[in-house]
Coordinates of C-alpha atoms in Angstrom, one line a residue:
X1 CA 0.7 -3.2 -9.2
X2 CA 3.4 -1.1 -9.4
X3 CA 4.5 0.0 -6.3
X4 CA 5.3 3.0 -6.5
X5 CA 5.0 6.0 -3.9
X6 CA 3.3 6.2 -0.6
X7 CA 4.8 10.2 -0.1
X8 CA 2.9 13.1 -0.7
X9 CA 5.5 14.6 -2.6
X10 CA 7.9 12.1 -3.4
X11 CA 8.6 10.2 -7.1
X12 CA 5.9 7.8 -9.0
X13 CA 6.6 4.6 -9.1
X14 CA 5.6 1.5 -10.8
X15 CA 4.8 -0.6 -8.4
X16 CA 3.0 -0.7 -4.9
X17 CA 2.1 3.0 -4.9
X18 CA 1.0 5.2 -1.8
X19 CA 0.0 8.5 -2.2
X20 CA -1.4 10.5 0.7
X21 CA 0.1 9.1 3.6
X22 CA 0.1 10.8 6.7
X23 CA 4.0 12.3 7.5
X24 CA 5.5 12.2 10.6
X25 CA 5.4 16.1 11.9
X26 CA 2.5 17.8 13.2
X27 CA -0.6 17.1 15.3
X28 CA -3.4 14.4 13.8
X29 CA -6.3 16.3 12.4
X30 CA -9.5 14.0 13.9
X31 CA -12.1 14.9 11.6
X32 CA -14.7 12.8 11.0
X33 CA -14.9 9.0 11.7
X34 CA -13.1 6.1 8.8
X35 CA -15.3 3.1 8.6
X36 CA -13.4 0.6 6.6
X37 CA -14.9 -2.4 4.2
X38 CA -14.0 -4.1 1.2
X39 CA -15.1 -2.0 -1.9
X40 CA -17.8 -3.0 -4.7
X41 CA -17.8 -2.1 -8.6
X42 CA -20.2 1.4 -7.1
X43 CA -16.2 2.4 -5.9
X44 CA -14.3 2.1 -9.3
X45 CA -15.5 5.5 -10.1
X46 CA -14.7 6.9 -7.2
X47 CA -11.3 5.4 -7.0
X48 CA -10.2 6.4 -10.4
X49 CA -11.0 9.8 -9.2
X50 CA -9.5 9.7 -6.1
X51 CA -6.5 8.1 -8.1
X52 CA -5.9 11.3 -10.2
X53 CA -6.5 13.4 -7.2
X54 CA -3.7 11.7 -5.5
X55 CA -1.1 12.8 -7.5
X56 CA 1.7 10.7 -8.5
X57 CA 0.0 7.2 -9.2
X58 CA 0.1 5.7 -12.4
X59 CA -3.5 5.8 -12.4
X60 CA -5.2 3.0 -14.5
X61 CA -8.5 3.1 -16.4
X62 CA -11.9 3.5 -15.1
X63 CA -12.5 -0.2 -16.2
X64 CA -9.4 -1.9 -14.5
X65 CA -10.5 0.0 -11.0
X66 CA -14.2 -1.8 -12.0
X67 CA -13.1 -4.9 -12.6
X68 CA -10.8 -4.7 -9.7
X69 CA -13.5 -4.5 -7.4
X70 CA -15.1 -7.2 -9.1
X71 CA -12.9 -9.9 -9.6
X72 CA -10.4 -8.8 -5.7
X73 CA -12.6 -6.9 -3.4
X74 CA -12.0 -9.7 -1.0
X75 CA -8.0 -8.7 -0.9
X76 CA -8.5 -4.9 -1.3
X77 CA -10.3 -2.1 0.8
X78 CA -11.5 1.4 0.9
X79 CA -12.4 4.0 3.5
X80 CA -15.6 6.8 4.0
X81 CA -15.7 9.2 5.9
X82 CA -18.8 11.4 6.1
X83 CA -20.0 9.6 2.9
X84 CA -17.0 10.0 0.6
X85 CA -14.2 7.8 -0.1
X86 CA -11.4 8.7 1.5
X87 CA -8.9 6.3 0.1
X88 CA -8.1 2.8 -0.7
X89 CA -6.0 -0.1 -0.9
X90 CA -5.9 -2.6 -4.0
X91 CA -3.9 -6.0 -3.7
X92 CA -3.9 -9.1 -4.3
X93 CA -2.8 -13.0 -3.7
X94 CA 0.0 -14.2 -5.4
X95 CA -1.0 -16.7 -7.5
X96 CA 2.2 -18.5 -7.5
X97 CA 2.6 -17.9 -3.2
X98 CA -1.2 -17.7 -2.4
X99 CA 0.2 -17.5 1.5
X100 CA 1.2 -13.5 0.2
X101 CA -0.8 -10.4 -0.2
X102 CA 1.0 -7.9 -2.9
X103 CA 0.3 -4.5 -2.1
X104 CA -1.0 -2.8 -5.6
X105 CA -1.5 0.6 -4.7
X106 CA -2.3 2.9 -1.9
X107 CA -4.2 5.8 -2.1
X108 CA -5.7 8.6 0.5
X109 CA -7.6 11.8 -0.6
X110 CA -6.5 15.4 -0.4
X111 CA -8.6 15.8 2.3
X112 CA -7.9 12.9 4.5
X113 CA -4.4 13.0 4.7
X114 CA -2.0 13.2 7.9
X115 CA -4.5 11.1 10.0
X116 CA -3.0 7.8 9.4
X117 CA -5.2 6.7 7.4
X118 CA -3.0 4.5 5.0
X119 CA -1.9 2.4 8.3
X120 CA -5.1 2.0 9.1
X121 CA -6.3 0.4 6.0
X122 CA -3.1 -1.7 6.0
X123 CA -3.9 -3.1 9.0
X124 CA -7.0 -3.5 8.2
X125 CA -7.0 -5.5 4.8
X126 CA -3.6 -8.1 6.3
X127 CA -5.9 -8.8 9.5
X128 CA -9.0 -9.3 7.2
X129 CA -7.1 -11.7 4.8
X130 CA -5.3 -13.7 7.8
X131 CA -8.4 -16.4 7.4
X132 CA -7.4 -17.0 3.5
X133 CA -4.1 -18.1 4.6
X134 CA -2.1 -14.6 4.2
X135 CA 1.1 -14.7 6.4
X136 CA 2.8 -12.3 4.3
X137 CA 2.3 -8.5 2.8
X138 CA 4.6 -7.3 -0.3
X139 CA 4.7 -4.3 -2.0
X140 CA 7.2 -3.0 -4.3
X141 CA 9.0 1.2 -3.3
X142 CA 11.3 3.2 -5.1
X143 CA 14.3 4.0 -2.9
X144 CA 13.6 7.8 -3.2
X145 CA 10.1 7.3 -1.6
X146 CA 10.7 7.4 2.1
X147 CA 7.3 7.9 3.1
X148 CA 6.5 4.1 1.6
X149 CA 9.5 2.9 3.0
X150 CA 8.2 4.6 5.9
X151 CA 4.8 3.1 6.3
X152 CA 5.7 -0.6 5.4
X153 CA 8.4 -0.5 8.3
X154 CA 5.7 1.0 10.7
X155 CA 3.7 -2.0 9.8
X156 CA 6.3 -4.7 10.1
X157 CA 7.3 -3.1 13.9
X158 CA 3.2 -2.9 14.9
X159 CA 3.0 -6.3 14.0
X160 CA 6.6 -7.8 15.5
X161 CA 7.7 -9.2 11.7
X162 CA 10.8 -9.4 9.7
X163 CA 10.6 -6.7 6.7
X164 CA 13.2 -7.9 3.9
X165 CA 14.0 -5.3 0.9
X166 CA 15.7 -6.9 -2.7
X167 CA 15.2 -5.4 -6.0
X168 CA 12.4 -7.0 -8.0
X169 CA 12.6 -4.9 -11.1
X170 CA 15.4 -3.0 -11.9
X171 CA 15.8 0.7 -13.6
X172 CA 16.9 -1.7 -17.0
X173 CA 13.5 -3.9 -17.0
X174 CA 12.1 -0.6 -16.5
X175 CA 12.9 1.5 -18.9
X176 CA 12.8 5.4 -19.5
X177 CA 15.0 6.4 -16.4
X178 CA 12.8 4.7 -13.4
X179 CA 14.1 4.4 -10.1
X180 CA 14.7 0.6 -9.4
X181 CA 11.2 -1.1 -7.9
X182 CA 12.7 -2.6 -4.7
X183 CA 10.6 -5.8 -3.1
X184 CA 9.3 -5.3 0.9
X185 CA 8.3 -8.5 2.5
X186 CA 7.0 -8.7 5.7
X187 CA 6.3 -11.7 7.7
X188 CA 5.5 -14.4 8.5
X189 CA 2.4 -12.6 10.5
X190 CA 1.9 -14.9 13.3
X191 CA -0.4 -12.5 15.7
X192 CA -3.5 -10.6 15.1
X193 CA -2.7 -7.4 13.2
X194 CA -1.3 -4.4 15.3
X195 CA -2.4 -0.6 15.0
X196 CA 0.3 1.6 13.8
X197 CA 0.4 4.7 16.4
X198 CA 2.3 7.8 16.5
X199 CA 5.5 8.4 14.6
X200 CA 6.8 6.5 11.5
X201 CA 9.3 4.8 12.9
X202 CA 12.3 2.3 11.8
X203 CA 11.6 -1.9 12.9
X204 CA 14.2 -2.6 15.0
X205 CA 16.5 -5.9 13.1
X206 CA 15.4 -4.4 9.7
X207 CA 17.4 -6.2 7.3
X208 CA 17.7 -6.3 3.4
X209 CA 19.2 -5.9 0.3
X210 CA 18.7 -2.0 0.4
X211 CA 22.2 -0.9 0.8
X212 CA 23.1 -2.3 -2.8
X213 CA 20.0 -0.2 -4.3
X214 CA 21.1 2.7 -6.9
X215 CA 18.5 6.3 -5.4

């Protein structure tokens, strides 16, 4: 995908994008119940929608989100509540390094938002993928985009697993002024796959190639 931005407010990116992640301030709003599955071509609609509503995401055609859910429902997964997708998560298996899930694009509605919801599905999808062989989870964040950064290094904590950053594609390959797309990997994951709870917080021994990134 590209990843690009898992903030609310923050740059879009080409490359694993979030958008509609929960922030770290204020009290979770419970509303009503999330009941998670993997989504069917009925969802492409939806998910273009909920793309656009997003904000931010490079949002792809109503036909790529169809065939997505097609051809990689089995790597990706989306979320109701009260009858309504709520948001979603698209990946896939490295063709090359079928052992990794790449994180295509993260998306939570309007409406959903600041209930953790986009660590939810994470978890969700890398537990439900563990029986294919997954042992790691990529996605690609612009260094501007802390509330990505943010949620990936939440995951790798929950989950007790090494979270390396190197730039994949840089603002050259990209073109047009884009922020470099900088390469999260996490694993191996060698336990079933943690909740993330309450604040966002840095993975203790976080290492990477992040201090040499251009913001």
């Amino acid at each position: 995908m590209p990843t690009g931005d898992a903030s609310a407010d923050g740059p879009a990116g080409a490359g694993t994008q979030v958008r509609g992640s929960s922030g770290p301030a204020g009290p979770l709003d419970p509303g009503p119940p999330f009941e998670l599955g993997s989504p069917s071509p009925a969802d492409g609609g939806p998910m273009e929608r909920l793309a656009r509503e997003s904000g931010g995401l490079d949002v792809n055609s109503r036909y790529a989100y169809l065939l997505w859910c097609r051809d990689f429902a089995d790597t990706s997964v989306v979320a109701r509540a009260g009858g309504r997708l709520a948001g979603f998560i698209t990946g896939y298996r490295r063709p090359a390094a079928p052992d990794t899930l790449f994180v295509w694009q993260v998306a939570v509605g309007p409406d959903f938002r600041r209930r953790g919801l986009a660590s939810r599905m994470l978890g969700h999808l890398a537990e439900s993928v563990r029986s294919q062989g997954v042992r790691f989870v990529e996605a690609t964040v612009t260094p501007g985009n802390k509330a990505s950064l943010h949620l990936f290094e939440s995951f790798a904590r929950a989950n007790g697993a090494d979270l390396t950053r190197d730039v994949l594609f840089s603002e050259h390959e990209l073109g047009s002024g884009h922020e470099p797309e900088v390469l999260q990997r996490i694993g191996p994951l060698v336990r079933p796959i943690g909740e993330v709870d309450g604040p966002l917080a840095r993975p203790a021994g976080l290492r990477g190639a992040e201090d040499g990134v251009r913001s």
